[in-house]
Amino acid sequence: MRISPSTKRLLIGIFIGLVAVVLLALAVFQWKRQQLLTSALKLVKEKIERKYPVILTLGPAKFVGFKTVEIMGMSLVPRATPTDTLLTARRLQAGLSVRSLFAGRPVFSDLQIITARLTARKTATSDNYGFLIKKKASAAPRDNSKGTNYGMLLNQALETAFDNVPGEASFQNFFVSYSSPRHSAVLRLPELKIQDGDISGRMTATVDSLANKLGISGHIEPGDYALTARVFGVGGSVQLPYVPRRFGALVSFDTVLVRLDGKEFEDNDTGGRLTVRGSLAARGFSLYHPKLAANEIEVKRGSLDFIATLGRGTVALEKGSRITVNKIVLNPEIAIWTKPSRAINLSVSSEETPANDFFDSLPTGIFDEVRGTQGTGTLRYRLSASLDMANVDSLHFDSSLRGKNFRLTRFGEEDLNKLNTPFLQTVYNDRGDSVRTFAVGPANPDFVPYNEVSPYLIHAITTAEDPRFFSHHGFMEQAFVKSAIQNIKERRFARGGSTISMQLVKNVFLTRQKTVARKVQEALMVWLIENTGLASKQRMFEVYLNIIEWGPSKYRWSSGKRGVYGVKDAALFYYGKRPSELNLPESLYLASIIPKPKYARYSFDSYGDLRRSTRYFFRLIADIMLTRGLISDNDRENLPYSLHLSGPARQYMSFAPRPDTTRAVQQADSSDFEPLNLIDLLNTGAAPDAGVNAGTPEPPKDPK
């Protein structure tokens, strides 16, 4: 069929007309869409500036695709500090629903921020970000006299964070910095994405000069206040900032998984109560602090499933929380109060754990000497404690490890059975230098069997150091509590609380370092020895007598050996006698110097008399020994308070010969050294376990 030229011209004209109409429609659409976009961004600007005291400036905006908007530049400046810009971005892109735009309700999505900088600053008097976390207005003034409401503060922080998380977002070359008079932080994010709630990204974080390279992945549901985030080190472990500066500790991990399942905030007259549920889990966790342990404390896998409540002056870890350390599962309940006084309640119990799992799960760096220990049966640990700092004497502490069908089948790094066999003992001075190595057993001519020691010395030492040594199972909690109370009051380690069993384990198997790790490991080793019947009490005391320090480590004997170690050295050094020949006052004196043998030389005044503190010790211990039937009435009545040193110690002591003239008034006892440790028993009627290896109570003044 042939089309006439006139028809062709008509069809071409119609086509050109249609194209023109479409182009015109598109032009009108583009013009209208751009006009609506400008209006929409103006509304966004007005909305943000109504909500926050800021000035929002947006650069030129245009569509770069059918649903993609590009904004060339953005800045956010607080009105209070107009010269201090909080946020800038070189370019932003976002998805925009055309239907919502024409409907007058623009919906933005898939936000992309490219080359942005967030700069937060704080001075002594102001900041440029506080408006973001400003407290909500309250209908009634809050009462702050009962302490800070931690629940309200955390709730506000969570709501601020979750309410400002975009549904879809991508950050490229995002730079975040924070500075204050005390701290600084810089975060560099080459890329961070949030898509359908999924989070992925990497960053370099530098806090107070400590830099970490991190990777992040997870999922967030802002409406439910739910989050799962995995943070891991890139090319190495992650070290926590702030902790070294604030606490002098190093804390690091390979991977941490944080999960928040939700929150519940109950507003009330005290300002509100917040409950949060979630978990924390870590792999390759490491902690170092010189007061905790000599080496890093490491846990391969650990987790905390928590139900936490926070309120006015209170923070609590509720029942239902669970701590897992490798294969050991603990059920903790902790409550801390900051007002009206600082106080804490603590309860921890472990589930029954197979013995081998228990030993395999112990953190390295804190239980190294028992690593590799194996056994049959199960073990279970329990701890309860409470303390009110307004009444320190109310301290409660109860700790126990229980075995069920438990039996040791293999020793760890240290063979605890060596207490039953001859072994070599190396002793060290306070600098950690080796002083002397000697055999503990019959092969050593200086070794003294238990039955060749004066009963006076045995009873004097046990009465002063550990009244229930021959009947307890390694521990005396009442003595520990009394020691802890004094240490808390004086804010230092002013007093010990060790039983003879604990002193023995420390001297034979462990170092002299005063760390929490050594004390905890010491307790576990004592429990293993005492509760498995590994060594008899008599054998333990025999070893103890033959290894403890009793005088100056610098003293050199004619035989060439150095120091005064063991009961034979002590008897010869001070009295030129055999241990079996020691009388009551000689035994009391040797018992008095065990806690601090280096101060033995200061036991006498310049006239050769025993100082007041030592005389007080003599009277106190002798009275207790009499009450316990360890000495006779005649022994107590005829107890002298003078002492004749006939051994080499006489040349070592710090005193001068008594002058010929008689003094009308006795010189006061005012030494410049710390007094000897004395047992803290107020009278002879006190319970036999009222004190062990006690601190330094002030002796009563001599009557004038």
mmCIF file with all atom_site columns, N, CA and C in Angstrom, residues 25 139 251 272 437 471 496 545 637 656:
data_model
loop_
_atom_site.group_PDB
_atom_site.id
_atom_site.type_symbol
_atom_site.label_atom_id
_atom_site.label_alt_id
_atom_site.label_comp_id
_atom_site.label_asym_id
_atom_site.label_entity_id
_atom_site.label_seq_id
_atom_site.pdbx_PDB_ins_code
_atom_site.Cartn_x
_atom_site.Cartn_y
_atom_site.Cartn_z
_atom_site.occupancy
_atom_site.B_iso_or_equiv
_atom_site.pdbx_formal_charge
_atom_site.auth_seq_id
_atom_site.auth_comp_id
_atom_site.auth_asym_id
_atom_site.auth_atom_id
_atom_site.pdbx_PDB_model_num
ATOM 1  N N  . ALA A 1 25  ? 6.331  17.911  28.269  1.00 0.00 ? 25  ALA A N  1
ATOM 2  C CA . ALA A 1 25  ? 5.872  17.311  29.533  1.00 0.00 ? 25  ALA A CA 1
ATOM 3  C C  . ALA A 1 25  ? 7.052  16.971  30.433  1.00 0.00 ? 25  ALA A C  1
ATOM 4  N N  . ALA A 1 139 ? 8.311  17.370  83.844  1.00 0.00 ? 139 ALA A N  1
ATOM 5  C CA . ALA A 1 139 ? 7.163  18.069  84.411  1.00 0.00 ? 139 ALA A CA 1
ATOM 6  C C  . ALA A 1 139 ? 7.462  18.554  85.811  1.00 0.00 ? 139 ALA A C  1
ATOM 7  N N  . VAL A 1 251 ? 44.084 -3.498  78.102  1.00 0.00 ? 251 VAL A N  1
ATOM 8  C CA . VAL A 1 251 ? 43.016 -4.441  77.787  1.00 0.00 ? 251 VAL A CA 1
ATOM 9  C C  . VAL A 1 251 ? 42.917 -4.555  76.271  1.00 0.00 ? 251 VAL A C  1
ATOM 10 N N  . GLY A 1 272 ? 13.498 7.537   86.973  1.00 0.00 ? 272 GLY A N  1
ATOM 11 C CA . GLY A 1 272 ? 13.400 6.477   85.986  1.00 0.00 ? 272 GLY A CA 1
ATOM 12 C C  . GLY A 1 272 ? 14.299 5.295   86.276  1.00 0.00 ? 272 GLY A C  1
ATOM 13 N N  . THR A 1 437 ? 70.297 -21.718 97.728  1.00 0.00 ? 437 THR A N  1
ATOM 14 C CA . THR A 1 437 ? 69.541 -22.919 97.383  1.00 0.00 ? 437 THR A CA 1
ATOM 15 C C  . THR A 1 437 ? 69.975 -24.036 98.333  1.00 0.00 ? 437 THR A C  1
ATOM 16 N N  . SER A 1 471 ? 43.562 -27.955 112.375 1.00 0.00 ? 471 SER A N  1
ATOM 17 C CA . SER A 1 471 ? 42.173 -28.410 112.241 1.00 0.00 ? 471 SER A CA 1
ATOM 18 C C  . SER A 1 471 ? 41.461 -27.836 111.016 1.00 0.00 ? 471 SER A C  1
ATOM 19 N N  . GLY A 1 496 ? 48.156 -8.748  106.634 1.00 0.00 ? 496 GLY A N  1
ATOM 20 C CA . GLY A 1 496 ? 47.976 -10.003 105.926 1.00 0.00 ? 496 GLY A CA 1
ATOM 21 C C  . GLY A 1 496 ? 46.823 -10.793 106.502 1.00 0.00 ? 496 GLY A C  1
ATOM 22 N N  . LEU A 1 545 ? 58.716 -24.878 108.801 1.00 0.00 ? 545 LEU A N  1
ATOM 23 C CA . LEU A 1 545 ? 59.757 -24.505 109.758 1.00 0.00 ? 545 LEU A CA 1
ATOM 24 C C  . LEU A 1 545 ? 61.147 -24.514 109.139 1.00 0.00 ? 545 LEU A C  1
ATOM 25 N N  . GLU A 1 637 ? 53.382 -17.274 134.615 1.00 0.00 ? 637 GLU A N  1
ATOM 26 C CA . GLU A 1 637 ? 53.722 -16.404 135.740 1.00 0.00 ? 637 GLU A CA 1
ATOM 27 C C  . GLU A 1 637 ? 55.200 -16.040 135.750 1.00 0.00 ? 637 GLU A C  1
ATOM 28 N N  . ALA A 1 656 ? 72.622 -0.667  122.076 1.00 0.00 ? 656 ALA A N  1
ATOM 29 C CA . ALA A 1 656 ? 73.899 -0.398  122.731 1.00 0.00 ? 656 ALA A CA 1
ATOM 30 C C  . ALA A 1 656 ? 73.876 -1.021  124.122 1.00 0.00 ? 656 ALA A C  1
#
